[in-house]
């Protein structure tokens, strides 16, 4: 039986956090982590907290401060900016890196659970040392940021 604790996150949304480590099998499905050695995955799995968010509930809110980075282990989310959906994220995707890379800036989007979602949460104080210790992860984060910048600068086509 899982050891679940009902908590309230900083936005006031109810969620469940699992005290046990995150499954290594789930972490293997996250593209960002594919370059990690097995020993690194084992260590990371023990450091992450599993979090469950019900369909319709927010995961992060646009304009708020960032205190965590999330790996999507199961389910589907909606990413919206200024109330308009701009993307869908699912198993293997991640969210929250921008707010942790630039902690003085607010979150750039709202991410809401479209279905029940299972996340692996990494705190802000775990994120920086993890990225610094894993250059492949840092490089993939940079590539994603470059893609996002190009997409943001692309002309809007009718």
Coordinates of C-alpha atoms in Angstrom, one line a residue:
X1 CA 0.0 0.0 0.0
X2 CA 1.3 3.5 -0.9
X3 CA 2.1 6.0 1.8
X4 CA 0.2 9.0 0.6
X5 CA -0.2 12.3 2.5
X6 CA -2.8 14.8 1.5
X7 CA -1.2 18.3 1.3
X8 CA -2.0 21.8 0.1
X9 CA 0.5 23.3 -2.3
X10 CA 1.4 27.1 -2.3
X11 CA -1.5 27.9 -4.7
X12 CA -4.0 26.3 -2.3
X13 CA -4.7 23.3 -4.6
X14 CA -5.1 19.9 -2.9
X15 CA -2.7 17.3 -4.0
X16 CA -1.2 14.0 -2.7
X17 CA 2.5 13.5 -2.2
X18 CA 4.1 10.1 -1.9
X19 CA 6.8 9.7 0.7
X20 CA 8.4 6.8 -1.2
X21 CA 10.9 7.2 -4.0
X22 CA 9.8 7.6 -7.6
X23 CA 10.0 4.6 -9.9
X24 CA 13.2 4.3 -11.9
X25 CA 11.1 2.8 -14.7
X26 CA 9.2 6.1 -14.9
X27 CA 12.4 8.1 -14.9
X28 CA 13.7 6.1 -17.9
X29 CA 10.7 7.4 -19.9
X30 CA 11.7 11.0 -19.5
X31 CA 13.8 12.1 -22.5
X32 CA 15.6 14.7 -20.4
X33 CA 17.1 11.9 -18.3
X34 CA 18.0 9.4 -21.1
X35 CA 21.8 10.1 -20.9
X36 CA 22.0 9.3 -17.1
X37 CA 23.8 6.2 -15.8
X38 CA 21.7 3.7 -13.9
X39 CA 23.4 4.7 -10.6
X40 CA 22.4 8.4 -11.3
X41 CA 18.8 7.3 -11.9
X42 CA 18.7 5.3 -8.7
X43 CA 20.1 8.3 -6.7
X44 CA 17.7 10.7 -8.4
X45 CA 14.7 8.5 -7.8
X46 CA 15.4 8.6 -4.1
X47 CA 15.5 12.4 -4.1
X48 CA 12.3 13.0 -5.9
X49 CA 8.8 13.2 -4.4
X50 CA 5.9 11.8 -6.2
X51 CA 2.9 14.2 -6.5
X52 CA -0.6 13.5 -7.8
X53 CA -2.8 16.2 -9.2
X54 CA -6.4 15.7 -10.1
X55 CA -7.8 16.5 -13.5
X56 CA -8.7 20.2 -13.7
X57 CA -6.3 21.3 -10.9
X58 CA -3.4 23.7 -11.5
X59 CA 0.2 22.4 -11.3
X60 CA 1.9 25.8 -11.6
X61 CA 0.5 29.2 -12.1
X62 CA 1.6 31.9 -14.5
X63 CA 3.1 34.9 -12.7
X64 CA 3.9 32.9 -9.5
X65 CA 7.3 32.1 -8.2
X66 CA 8.9 28.8 -8.9
X67 CA 9.9 26.5 -6.1
X68 CA 9.9 23.1 -8.0
X69 CA 10.6 21.4 -11.3
X70 CA 8.3 18.6 -12.4
X71 CA 8.7 15.5 -14.5
X72 CA 5.4 14.2 -15.9
X73 CA 5.3 10.5 -15.1
X74 CA 1.7 9.9 -16.1
X75 CA -1.2 11.8 -17.5
X76 CA -1.7 14.9 -19.7
X77 CA -1.4 18.6 -19.0
X78 CA -2.4 21.8 -20.6
X79 CA 0.0 24.7 -20.9
X80 CA -1.6 28.2 -21.2
X81 CA -0.3 31.7 -21.4
X82 CA -2.7 34.6 -20.7
X83 CA -5.5 32.1 -20.6
X84 CA -4.8 30.6 -24.1
X85 CA -3.7 27.0 -24.5
X86 CA -0.3 26.9 -26.2
X87 CA 0.8 23.3 -25.6
X88 CA 0.0 19.9 -24.2
X89 CA 2.5 18.0 -22.2
X90 CA 2.4 14.3 -21.3
X91 CA 4.3 11.4 -19.9
X92 CA 8.0 12.0 -20.3
X93 CA 7.8 15.8 -20.6
X94 CA 8.8 18.2 -17.9
X95 CA 7.8 21.7 -16.6
X96 CA 9.1 24.4 -14.4
X97 CA 12.7 24.6 -15.5
X98 CA 12.5 28.3 -16.7
X99 CA 11.4 29.5 -13.3
X100 CA 14.3 27.7 -11.6
X101 CA 16.9 28.8 -14.1
X102 CA 15.8 32.4 -13.6
X103 CA 14.5 32.5 -10.0
X104 CA 13.9 36.2 -10.1
X105 CA 11.3 35.9 -12.8
X106 CA 7.8 34.6 -12.4
X107 CA 6.5 31.4 -14.0
X108 CA 5.8 32.1 -17.7
X109 CA 2.7 29.8 -18.0
X110 CA 0.0 28.0 -16.2
X111 CA 0.1 24.3 -16.3
X112 CA -3.2 22.5 -15.5
X113 CA -3.9 18.7 -15.3
X114 CA -6.1 17.7 -18.2
X115 CA -6.3 14.2 -16.7
X116 CA -5.2 12.9 -13.4
X117 CA -1.4 13.5 -13.4
X118 CA 1.5 11.8 -11.6
X119 CA 4.5 14.0 -11.2
X120 CA 8.0 13.7 -9.8
X121 CA 8.9 16.9 -8.0
X122 CA 12.4 18.3 -7.6
X123 CA 12.9 21.3 -5.3
X124 CA 14.6 24.4 -6.4
X125 CA 17.5 23.7 -4.1
X126 CA 18.0 20.2 -5.6
X127 CA 17.6 21.4 -9.3
X128 CA 20.8 23.5 -9.6
X129 CA 23.2 21.0 -8.2
X130 CA 21.6 18.2 -10.3
X131 CA 21.8 20.1 -13.5
X132 CA 25.4 21.2 -12.8
X133 CA 26.4 17.6 -12.1
X134 CA 24.8 16.3 -15.3
X135 CA 26.0 18.1 -18.4
X136 CA 23.8 16.1 -20.8
X137 CA 20.8 17.3 -18.8
X138 CA 22.0 20.9 -18.9
X139 CA 22.6 20.7 -22.7
X140 CA 19.1 19.3 -23.3
X141 CA 17.6 22.1 -21.2
X142 CA 19.5 24.6 -23.3
X143 CA 18.3 23.0 -26.5
X144 CA 14.7 23.2 -25.3
X145 CA 15.1 26.9 -24.3
X146 CA 16.6 27.7 -27.7
X147 CA 13.6 26.0 -29.4
X148 CA 11.1 27.9 -27.2
X149 CA 12.9 31.2 -28.0
X150 CA 12.8 30.5 -31.8
X151 CA 9.1 29.6 -31.6
X152 CA 8.3 32.8 -29.6
X153 CA 10.2 34.9 -32.2
X154 CA 8.6 33.2 -35.2
X155 CA 6.1 35.4 -37.2
X156 CA 2.5 34.6 -36.5
X157 CA 1.0 33.0 -39.6
X158 CA -2.7 33.4 -40.4

